Amino acid sequence: MIKDNIKFVKENIKRACEKAGRKTEEVTLIDVSKTKSIEMLKEAYDAGERDFGENYVQELVDKIPQMPEDVRWHMIGHLQTNKVKYIVGKVSLIHSVDTLHLAQAISKESVKRDVTSDILVEINVAGEESKFGTSDMSANLEMIKEISKLPNIVIKGLMTSAPYTEDPETNRDYFKELKAFAYNEAKEYISGTPVLSMGMTGDYVVAVEEGATMVRVGTGIFGERDYSKK
Ligand SMILES: *Cc1c(COP(=O)(O)O)cnc(C)c1O
């Protein structure tokens, strides 16, 4: 079943790429596996998946040794500075850097461990109060500028979680806005072609049409999450 879901999601990504005149290889599917069992992650791994996204530091740290070494782990959830030390050097990308303070902690820990940490800056495009990051783009640019000066940390691009919606079309402009900001104002502080981590189960097709290079799909692959079991 997980295998079929992955196939379905990948076909949708392929179709969205064709529609937008993009190459399918430009888009990485991240299987968001928070709250899901190792058995389920292994099923996705056996179907060929290598990129997994987790939200909670403890869960991430527990899962890493239980999965093959070629898995690329993505930290996508809110990260507290005091937990940075548990994940630096273990994840391939931290998507959720929403303050300079957090970036400083990641930089410091990376220097200490003699590693370089790839990060994305999280932008709250819709300015939702329930979410981290800000929609104030001049404040975001200022933060990006400061982060880019820190040692052992590389800004690969931007991440956003658009509002939950029944109609993904309502998020199209937010995705456009994130891409425009990445390619214009923020471009000189981003290393290489900007990574755009945007699009979840409800809106990843629209996100890919608008330039997403990483989509984070949980429910669409593993089914609904049951938080009562945590
Ligand atoms: C849980 C989560 C996802 C996946 O959400 P689904 O709607 O289940 O696809 C993506 N991104 C972030 C930041 C999340 O916390």
GROMACS .gro file of N, CA, C and O in nm, residues 6-124:
model
  476
    6ILE      N    1   0.339   0.576  -0.300
    6ILE     CA    2   0.460   0.642  -0.350
    6ILE      C    3   0.453   0.654  -0.503
    6ILE      O    4   0.483   0.759  -0.561
    7LYS      N    5   0.410   0.545  -0.564
    7LYS     CA    6   0.399   0.543  -0.711
    7LYS      C    7   0.300   0.651  -0.757
    7LYS      O    8   0.327   0.726  -0.851
    8PHE      N    9   0.189   0.658  -0.687
    8PHE     CA   10   0.085   0.756  -0.721
    8PHE      C   11   0.138   0.900  -0.707
    8PHE      O   12   0.121   0.983  -0.796
    9VAL      N   13   0.205   0.926  -0.594
    9VAL     CA   14   0.259   1.061  -0.571
    9VAL      C   15   0.363   1.095  -0.679
    9VAL      O   16   0.364   1.205  -0.734
   10LYS      N   17   0.447   0.999  -0.710
   10LYS     CA   18   0.552   1.023  -0.811
   10LYS      C   19   0.492   1.049  -0.949
   10LYS      O   20   0.545   1.131  -1.026
   11GLU      N   21   0.384   0.979  -0.980
   11GLU     CA   22   0.318   1.004  -1.109
   11GLU      C   23   0.260   1.146  -1.114
   11GLU      O   24   0.268   1.214  -1.215
   12ASN      N   25   0.204   1.187  -1.002
   12ASN     CA   26   0.150   1.325  -0.996
   12ASN      C   27   0.261   1.428  -1.010
   12ASN      O   28   0.242   1.531  -1.077
   13ILE      N   29   0.376   1.401  -0.949
   13ILE     CA   30   0.490   1.494  -0.959
   13ILE      C   31   0.537   1.500  -1.105
   13ILE      O   32   0.561   1.608  -1.159
   14LYS      N   33   0.542   1.384  -1.167
   14LYS     CA   34   0.588   1.377  -1.307
   14LYS      C   35   0.494   1.458  -1.396
   14LYS      O   36   0.538   1.538  -1.479
   15ARG      N   37   0.365   1.440  -1.375
   15ARG     CA   38   0.267   1.511  -1.457
   15ARG      C   39   0.275   1.663  -1.434
   15ARG      O   40   0.268   1.742  -1.528
   16ALA      N   41   0.294   1.701  -1.308
   16ALA     CA   42   0.306   1.845  -1.277
   16ALA      C   43   0.431   1.904  -1.341
   16ALA      O   44   0.429   2.017  -1.391
   17CYS      N   45   0.539   1.826  -1.345
   17CYS     CA   46   0.663   1.871  -1.409
   17CYS      C   47   0.640   1.889  -1.559
   17CYS      O   48   0.682   1.990  -1.617
   18GLU      N   49   0.575   1.791  -1.620
   18GLU     CA   50   0.549   1.801  -1.765
   18GLU      C   51   0.467   1.924  -1.796
   18GLU      O   52   0.496   2.000  -1.888
   19LYS      N   53   0.365   1.945  -1.714
   19LYS     CA   54   0.278   2.062  -1.735
   19LYS      C   55   0.356   2.193  -1.725
   19LYS      O   56   0.330   2.289  -1.798
   20ALA      N   57   0.454   2.194  -1.633
   20ALA     CA   58   0.529   2.318  -1.610
   20ALA      C   59   0.657   2.326  -1.694
   20ALA      O   60   0.733   2.421  -1.682
   21GLY      N   61   0.680   2.224  -1.776
   21GLY     CA   62   0.801   2.223  -1.858
   21GLY      C   63   0.927   2.204  -1.776
   21GLY      O   64   1.033   2.259  -1.808
   22ARG      N   65   0.916   2.126  -1.669
   22ARG     CA   66   1.033   2.100  -1.585
   22ARG      C   67   1.077   1.955  -1.597
   22ARG      O   68   1.001   1.871  -1.642
   23LYS      N   69   1.200   1.927  -1.551
   23LYS     CA   70   1.247   1.788  -1.549
   23LYS      C   71   1.207   1.723  -1.417
   23LYS      O   72   1.224   1.784  -1.311
   24THR      N   73   1.160   1.600  -1.422
   24THR     CA   74   1.118   1.529  -1.301
   24THR      C   75   1.232   1.518  -1.200
   24THR      O   76   1.210   1.525  -1.079
   25GLU      N   77   1.356   1.505  -1.249
   25GLU     CA   78   1.472   1.490  -1.160
   25GLU      C   79   1.497   1.615  -1.076
   25GLU      O   80   1.573   1.610  -0.979
   26GLU      N   81   1.437   1.726  -1.113
   26GLU     CA   82   1.456   1.849  -1.035
   26GLU      C   83   1.383   1.843  -0.901
   26GLU      O   84   1.404   1.927  -0.814
   27VAL      N   85   1.290   1.747  -0.888
   27VAL     CA   86   1.205   1.743  -0.768
   27VAL      C   87   1.237   1.620  -0.683
   27VAL      O   88   1.233   1.508  -0.732
   28THR      N   89   1.269   1.645  -0.557
   28THR     CA   90   1.294   1.536  -0.463
   28THR      C   91   1.171   1.517  -0.376
   28THR      O   92   1.122   1.613  -0.314
   29LEU      N   93   1.124   1.394  -0.371
   29LEU     CA   94   1.012   1.362  -0.282
   29LEU      C   95   1.068   1.325  -0.145
   29LEU      O   96   1.151   1.234  -0.134
   30ILE      N   97   1.024   1.397  -0.043
   30ILE     CA   98   1.063   1.364   0.093
   30ILE      C   99   0.946   1.294   0.161
   30ILE      O  100   0.835   1.349   0.167
   31ASP      N  101   0.970   1.173   0.206
   31ASP     CA  102   0.866   1.095   0.273
   31ASP      C  103   0.862   1.140   0.420
   31ASP      O  104   0.956   1.115   0.495
   32VAL      N  105   0.757   1.208   0.457
   32VAL     CA  106   0.746   1.259   0.594
   32VAL      C  107   0.692   1.149   0.685
   32VAL      O  108   0.575   1.111   0.677
   33SER      N  109   0.782   1.098   0.770
   33SER     CA  110   0.753   0.975   0.842
   33SER      C  111   0.730   0.994   0.991
   33SER      O  112   0.731   0.898   1.068
   34LYS      N  113   0.708   1.118   1.035
   34LYS     CA  114   0.684   1.141   1.178
   34LYS      C  115   0.567   1.057   1.229
   34LYS      O  116   0.467   1.044   1.158
   35THR      N  117   0.582   1.005   1.346
   35THR     CA  118   0.486   0.917   1.416
   35THR      C  119   0.473   0.778   1.353
   35THR      O  120   0.403   0.692   1.406
   36LYS      N  121   0.542   0.754   1.242
   36LYS     CA  122   0.526   0.625   1.173
   36LYS      C  123   0.634   0.526   1.216
   36LYS      O  124   0.746   0.563   1.250
   37SER      N  125   0.598   0.397   1.212
   37SER     CA  126   0.688   0.293   1.261
   37SER      C  127   0.802   0.267   1.163
   37SER      O  128   0.792   0.294   1.043
   38ILE      N  129   0.909   0.210   1.217
   38ILE     CA  130   1.025   0.173   1.134
   38ILE      C  131   0.983   0.076   1.023
   38ILE      O  132   1.032   0.085   0.910
   39GLU      N  133   0.889  -0.013   1.053
   39GLU     CA  134   0.842  -0.107   0.951
   39GLU      C  135   0.788  -0.031   0.830
   39GLU      O  136   0.812  -0.068   0.716
   40MET      N  137   0.715   0.077   0.859
   40MET     CA  138   0.659   0.155   0.749
   40MET      C  139   0.768   0.230   0.671
   40MET      O  140   0.764   0.238   0.549
   41LEU      N  141   0.866   0.280   0.745
   41LEU     CA  142   0.977   0.349   0.677
   41LEU      C  143   1.053   0.251   0.588
   41LEU      O  144   1.093   0.284   0.476
   42LYS      N  145   1.069   0.128   0.639
   42LYS     CA  146   1.143   0.027   0.562
   42LYS      C  147   1.067  -0.010   0.435
   42LYS      O  148   1.128  -0.037   0.331
   43GLU      N  149   0.936  -0.009   0.446
   43GLU     CA  150   0.855  -0.038   0.327
   43GLU      C  151   0.880   0.068   0.220
   43GLU      O  152   0.893   0.037   0.101
   44ALA      N  153   0.886   0.193   0.264
   44ALA     CA  154   0.914   0.302   0.170
   44ALA      C  155   1.057   0.290   0.117
   44ALA      O  156   1.082   0.310  -0.003
   45TYR      N  157   1.150   0.254   0.205
   45TYR     CA  158   1.290   0.236   0.164
   45TYR      C  159   1.299   0.127   0.058
   45TYR      O  160   1.367   0.144  -0.044
   46ASP      N  161   1.229   0.017   0.081
   46ASP     CA  162   1.233  -0.094  -0.014
   46ASP      C  163   1.169  -0.057  -0.148
   46ASP      O  164   1.198  -0.119  -0.250
   47ALA      N  165   1.083   0.043  -0.144
   47ALA     CA  166   1.023   0.091  -0.270
   47ALA      C  167   1.118   0.190  -0.339
   47ALA      O  168   1.083   0.246  -0.443
   48GLY      N  169   1.235   0.211  -0.280
   48GLY     CA  170   1.335   0.295  -0.345
   48GLY      C  171   1.354   0.433  -0.283
   48GLY      O  172   1.438   0.511  -0.326
   49GLU      N  173   1.277   0.463  -0.179
   49GLU     CA  174   1.286   0.596  -0.120
   49GLU      C  175   1.411   0.610  -0.031
   49GLU      O  176   1.447   0.518   0.042
   50ARG      N  177   1.474   0.728  -0.039
   50ARG     CA  178   1.595   0.753   0.039
   50ARG      C  179   1.587   0.881   0.122
   50ARG      O  180   1.669   0.902   0.210
   51ASP      N  181   1.491   0.966   0.091
   51ASP     CA  182   1.480   1.093   0.164
   51ASP      C  183   1.361   1.087   0.259
   51ASP      O  184   1.246   1.071   0.217
   52PHE      N  185   1.391   1.100   0.389
   52PHE     CA  186   1.287   1.093   0.491
   52PHE      C  187   1.287   1.220   0.575
   52PHE      O  188   1.393   1.272   0.611
   53GLY      N  189   1.167   1.269   0.606
   53GLY     CA  190   1.154   1.391   0.685
   53GLY      C  191   1.094   1.361   0.820
   53GLY      O  192   0.996   1.287   0.831
   54GLU      N  193   1.155   1.418   0.923
   54GLU     CA  194   1.103   1.400   1.060
   54GLU      C  195   1.090   1.536   1.129
   54GLU      O  196   1.162   1.630   1.096
   55ASN      N  197   0.999   1.544   1.226
   55ASN     CA  198   0.971   1.670   1.294
   55ASN      C  199   1.028   1.681   1.434
   55ASN      O  200   1.045   1.790   1.485
   56TYR      N  201   1.044   1.565   1.499
   56TYR     CA  202   1.082   1.568   1.641
   56TYR      C  203   1.222   1.510   1.658
   56TYR      O  204   1.252   1.401   1.610
   57VAL      N  205   1.308   1.586   1.731
   57VAL     CA  206   1.448   1.547   1.746
   57VAL      C  207   1.462   1.407   1.805
   57VAL      O  208   1.536   1.324   1.753
   58GLN      N  209   1.389   1.381   1.912
   58GLN     CA  210   1.403   1.250   1.978
   58GLN      C  211   1.366   1.136   1.884
   58GLN      O  212   1.437   1.035   1.875
   59GLU      N  213   1.257   1.153   1.814
   59GLU     CA  214   1.212   1.049   1.721
   59GLU      C  215   1.314   1.030   1.608
   59GLU      O  216   1.346   0.917   1.570
   60LEU      N  217   1.365   1.140   1.559
   60LEU     CA  218   1.465   1.135   1.452
   60LEU      C  219   1.589   1.059   1.498
   60LEU      O  220   1.637   0.968   1.430
   61VAL      N  221   1.639   1.096   1.616
   61VAL     CA  222   1.760   1.035   1.669
   61VAL      C  223   1.739   0.884   1.695
   61VAL      O  224   1.829   0.803   1.675
   62ASP      N  225   1.617   0.848   1.736
   62ASP     CA  226   1.586   0.706   1.758
   62ASP      C  227   1.583   0.628   1.626
   62ASP      O  228   1.622   0.511   1.621
   63LYS      N  229   1.533   0.693   1.523
   63LYS     CA  230   1.514   0.622   1.395
   63LYS      C  231   1.643   0.606   1.314
   63LYS      O  232   1.659   0.506   1.243
   64ILE      N  233   1.732   0.704   1.324
   64ILE     CA  234   1.851   0.702   1.238
   64ILE      C  235   1.927   0.569   1.243
   64ILE      O  236   1.951   0.508   1.138
   65PRO      N  237   1.961   0.517   1.364
   65PRO     CA  238   2.038   0.392   1.366
   65PRO      C  239   1.958   0.268   1.322
   65PRO      O  240   2.016   0.163   1.296
   66GLN      N  241   1.826   0.284   1.313
   66GLN     CA  242   1.744   0.169   1.274
   66GLN      C  243   1.722   0.159   1.124
   66GLN      O  244   1.657   0.065   1.076
   67MET      N  245   1.773   0.259   1.052
   67MET     CA  246   1.754   0.258   0.907
   67MET      C  247   1.890   0.248   0.837
   67MET      O  248   1.992   0.284   0.895
   68PRO      N  249   1.892   0.200   0.712
   68PRO     CA  250   2.019   0.190   0.640
   68PRO      C  251   2.093   0.324   0.632
   68PRO      O  252   2.030   0.431   0.640
   69GLU      N  253   2.224   0.317   0.615
   69GLU     CA  254   2.307   0.437   0.621
   69GLU      C  255   2.290   0.532   0.505
   69GLU      O  256   2.329   0.648   0.513
   70ASP      N  257   2.234   0.481   0.394
   70ASP     CA  258   2.223   0.571   0.278
   70ASP      C  259   2.095   0.655   0.281
   70ASP      O  260   2.065   0.726   0.185
   71VAL      N  261   2.021   0.650   0.391
   71VAL     CA  262   1.904   0.738   0.403
   71VAL      C  263   1.950   0.882   0.424
   71VAL      O  264   2.045   0.908   0.498
   72ARG      N  265   1.885   0.974   0.355
   72ARG     CA  266   1.911   1.117   0.377
   72ARG      C  267   1.799   1.169   0.468
   72ARG      O  268   1.681   1.165   0.431
   73TRP      N  269   1.837   1.215   0.585
   73TRP     CA  270   1.739   1.262   0.684
   73TRP      C  271   1.719   1.412   0.673
   73TRP      O  272   1.816   1.488   0.664
   74HIS      N  273   1.593   1.452   0.676
   74HIS     CA  274   1.559   1.594   0.669
   74HIS      C  275   1.487   1.634   0.797
   74HIS      O  276   1.384   1.575   0.832
   75MET      N  277   1.543   1.733   0.866
   75MET     CA  278   1.475   1.786   0.984
   75MET      C  279   1.380   1.894   0.936
   75MET      O  280   1.424   1.998   0.886
   76ILE      N  281   1.250   1.869   0.948
   76ILE     CA  282   1.153   1.965   0.893
   76ILE      C  283   1.069   2.033   1.001
   76ILE      O  284   0.995   2.125   0.972
   77GLY      N  285   1.082   1.985   1.126
   77GLY     CA  286   0.999   2.041   1.233
   77GLY      C  287   1.069   2.153   1.307
   77GLY      O  288   1.190   2.175   1.291
   78HIS      N  289   0.994   2.222   1.391
   78HIS     CA  290   1.050   2.331   1.470
   78HIS      C  291   1.165   2.278   1.556
   78HIS      O  292   1.152   2.176   1.621
   79LEU      N  293   1.275   2.350   1.552
   79LEU     CA  294   1.395   2.305   1.622
   79LEU      C  295   1.432   2.403   1.732
   79LEU      O  296   1.444   2.523   1.708
   80GLN      N  297   1.450   2.350   1.853
   80GLN     CA  298   1.493   2.434   1.965
   80GLN      C  299   1.645   2.435   1.969
   80GLN      O  300   1.709   2.333   1.943
   81THR      N  301   1.700   2.551   2.005
   81THR     CA  302   1.846   2.564   2.003
   81THR      C  303   1.915   2.462   2.094
   81THR      O  304   2.021   2.412   2.059
   82ASN      N  305   1.852   2.427   2.204
   82ASN     CA  306   1.917   2.332   2.296
   82ASN      C  307   1.918   2.188   2.242
   82ASN      O  308   1.980   2.101   2.300
   83LYS      N  309   1.848   2.164   2.131
   83LYS     CA  310   1.846   2.029   2.072
   83LYS      C  311   1.934   2.017   1.948
   83LYS      O  312   1.951   1.908   1.893
   84VAL      N  313   1.990   2.130   1.908
   84VAL     CA  314   2.073   2.132   1.786
   84VAL      C  315   2.185   2.030   1.792
   84VAL      O  316   2.217   1.963   1.694
   85LYS      N  317   2.245   2.017   1.911
   85LYS     CA  318   2.360   1.928   1.926
   85LYS      C  319   2.330   1.781   1.894
   85LYS      O  320   2.419   1.706   1.859
   86TYR      N  321   2.203   1.743   1.903
   86TYR     CA  322   2.168   1.603   1.875
   86TYR      C  323   2.160   1.571   1.726
   86TYR      O  324   2.162   1.454   1.688
   87ILE      N  325   2.144   1.673   1.644
   87ILE     CA  326   2.123   1.642   1.502
   87ILE      C  327   2.233   1.692   1.406
   87ILE      O  328   2.243   1.642   1.294
   88VAL      N  329   2.313   1.788   1.451
   88VAL     CA  330   2.418   1.838   1.362
   88VAL      C  331   2.514   1.723   1.326
   88VAL      O  332   2.556   1.647   1.411
   89GLY      N  333   2.541   1.710   1.197
   89GLY     CA  334   2.628   1.603   1.151
   89GLY      C  335   2.553   1.474   1.119
   89GLY      O  336   2.608   1.381   1.062
   90LYS      N  337   2.424   1.470   1.156
   90LYS     CA  338   2.347   1.347   1.133
   90LYS      C  339   2.241   1.363   1.026
   90LYS      O  340   2.189   1.264   0.974
   91VAL      N  341   2.203   1.487   0.998
   91VAL     CA  342   2.097   1.507   0.898
   91VAL      C  343   2.157   1.571   0.772
   91VAL      O  344   2.258   1.641   0.779
   92SER      N  345   2.094   1.547   0.658
   92SER     CA  346   2.151   1.605   0.537
   92SER      C  347   2.102   1.748   0.514
   92SER      O  348   2.171   1.826   0.451
   93LEU      N  349   1.986   1.781   0.570
   93LEU     CA  350   1.936   1.917   0.552
   93LEU      C  351   1.841   1.954   0.666
   93LEU      O  352   1.753   1.875   0.702
   94ILE      N  353   1.860   2.074   0.721
   94ILE     CA  354   1.768   2.126   0.822
   94ILE      C  355   1.679   2.230   0.751
   94ILE      O  356   1.728   2.333   0.706
   95HIS      N  357   1.550   2.199   0.739
   95HIS     CA  358   1.459   2.286   0.662
   95HIS      C  359   1.403   2.402   0.742
   95HIS      O  360   1.350   2.496   0.685
   96SER      N  361   1.408   2.390   0.875
   96SER     CA  362   1.325   2.476   0.959
   96SER      C  363   1.403   2.580   1.038
   96SER      O  364   1.379   2.599   1.156
   97VAL      N  365   1.495   2.649   0.973
   97VAL     CA  366   1.570   2.753   1.042
   97VAL      C  367   1.491   2.884   1.033
   97VAL      O  368   1.478   2.942   0.926
   98ASP      N  369   1.436   2.924   1.145
   98ASP     CA  370   1.342   3.037   1.144
   98ASP      C  371   1.391   3.159   1.222
   98ASP      O  372   1.323   3.261   1.224
   99THR      N  373   1.510   3.148   1.286
   99THR     CA  374   1.565   3.265   1.356
   99THR      C  375   1.718   3.267   1.340
   99THR      O  376   1.779   3.161   1.318
  100LEU      N  377   1.774   3.385   1.353
  100LEU     CA  378   1.921   3.398   1.350
  100LEU      C  379   1.980   3.323   1.468
  100LEU      O  380   2.085   3.258   1.456
  101HIS      N  381   1.913   3.332   1.580
  101HIS     CA  382   1.957   3.266   1.703
  101HIS      C  383   1.976   3.114   1.681
  101HIS      O  384   2.078   3.056   1.720
  102LEU      N  385   1.879   3.052   1.614
  102LEU     CA  386   1.889   2.909   1.585
  102LEU      C  387   2.005   2.882   1.489
  102LEU      O  388   2.083   2.788   1.509
  103ALA      N  389   2.019   2.965   1.388
  103ALA     CA  390   2.129   2.948   1.292
  103ALA      C  391   2.264   2.960   1.361
  103ALA      O  392   2.358   2.886   1.331
  104GLN      N  393   2.274   3.053   1.457
  104GLN     CA  394   2.399   3.069   1.532
  104GLN      C  395   2.433   2.942   1.609
  104GLN      O  396   2.549   2.901   1.615
  105ALA      N  397   2.331   2.881   1.667
  105ALA     CA  398   2.352   2.757   1.744
  105ALA      C  399   2.397   2.644   1.651
  105ALA      O  400   2.486   2.566   1.686
  106ILE      N  401   2.337   2.637   1.533
  106ILE     CA  402   2.376   2.533   1.436
  106ILE      C  403   2.519   2.557   1.390
  106ILE      O  404   2.600   2.464   1.379
  107SER      N  405   2.552   2.682   1.365
  107SER     CA  406   2.687   2.718   1.321
  107SER      C  407   2.790   2.680   1.427
  107SER      O  408   2.892   2.615   1.397
  108LYS      N  409   2.761   2.716   1.549
  108LYS     CA  410   2.853   2.690   1.660
  108LYS      C  411   2.879   2.539   1.677
  108LYS      O  412   2.992   2.495   1.689
  109GLU      N  413   2.771   2.463   1.674
  109GLU     CA  414   2.783   2.318   1.690
  109GLU      C  415   2.857   2.255   1.571
  109GLU      O  416   2.933   2.160   1.587
  110SER      N  417   2.834   2.311   1.452
  110SER     CA  418   2.900   2.260   1.331
  110SER      C  419   3.050   2.286   1.335
  110SER      O  420   3.129   2.200   1.295
  111VAL      N  421   3.088   2.403   1.385
  111VAL     CA  422   3.230   2.435   1.399
  111VAL      C  423   3.294   2.337   1.497
  111VAL      O  424   3.399   2.280   1.470
  112LYS      N  425   3.225   2.316   1.609
  112LYS     CA  426   3.274   2.227   1.713
  112LYS      C  427   3.298   2.085   1.659
  112LYS      O  428   3.394   2.020   1.694
  113ARG      N  429   3.207   2.042   1.572
  113ARG     CA  430   3.218   1.905   1.518
  113ARG      C  431   3.295   1.898   1.387
  113ARG      O  432   3.305   1.790   1.327
  114ASP      N  433   3.338   2.014   1.341
  114ASP     CA  434   3.412   2.020   1.215
  114ASP      C  435   3.331   1.965   1.097
  114ASP      O  436   3.380   1.885   1.017
  115VAL      N  437   3.205   2.005   1.090
  115VAL     CA  438   3.119   1.967   0.977
  115VAL      C  439   3.056   2.095   0.921
  115VAL      O  440   3.061   2.201   0.984
  116THR      N  441   2.998   2.082   0.802
  116THR     CA  442   2.922   2.193   0.745
  116THR      C  443   2.775   2.152   0.745
  116THR      O  444   2.743   2.040   0.706
  117SER      N  445   2.690   2.239   0.791
  117SER     CA  446   2.546   2.208   0.793
  117SER      C  447   2.474   2.283   0.682
  117SER      O  448   2.483   2.405   0.671
  118ASP      N  449   2.402   2.205   0.599
  118ASP     CA  450   2.318   2.265   0.496
  118ASP      C  451   2.182   2.296   0.557
  118ASP      O  452   2.122   2.211   0.625
  119ILE      N  453   2.134   2.416   0.531
  119ILE     CA  454   2.006   2.456   0.591
  119ILE      C  455   1.916   2.527   0.488
  119ILE      O  456   1.962   2.574   0.385
  120LEU      N  457   1.789   2.533   0.522
  120LEU     CA  458   1.694   2.617   0.449
  120LEU      C  459   1.639   2.717   0.550
  120LEU      O  460   1.629   2.687   0.669
  121VAL      N  461   1.607   2.835   0.504
  121VAL     CA  462   1.545   2.933   0.591
  121VAL      C  463   1.394   2.922   0.575
  121VAL      O  464   1.342   2.923   0.462
  122GLU      N  465   1.326   2.906   0.688
  122GLU     CA  466   1.181   2.889   0.684
  122GLU      C  467   1.111   3.024   0.678
  122GLU      O  468   1.138   3.113   0.759
  123ILE      N  469   1.022   3.037   0.583
  123ILE     CA  470   0.950   3.163   0.564
  123ILE      C  471   0.801   3.136   0.582
  123ILE      O  472   0.746   3.043   0.524
  124ASN      N  473   0.739   3.218   0.661
  124ASN     CA  474   0.596   3.203   0.688
  124ASN      C  475   0.521   3.289   0.585
  124ASN      O  476   0.474   3.398   0.615
   0.00000   0.00000   0.00000
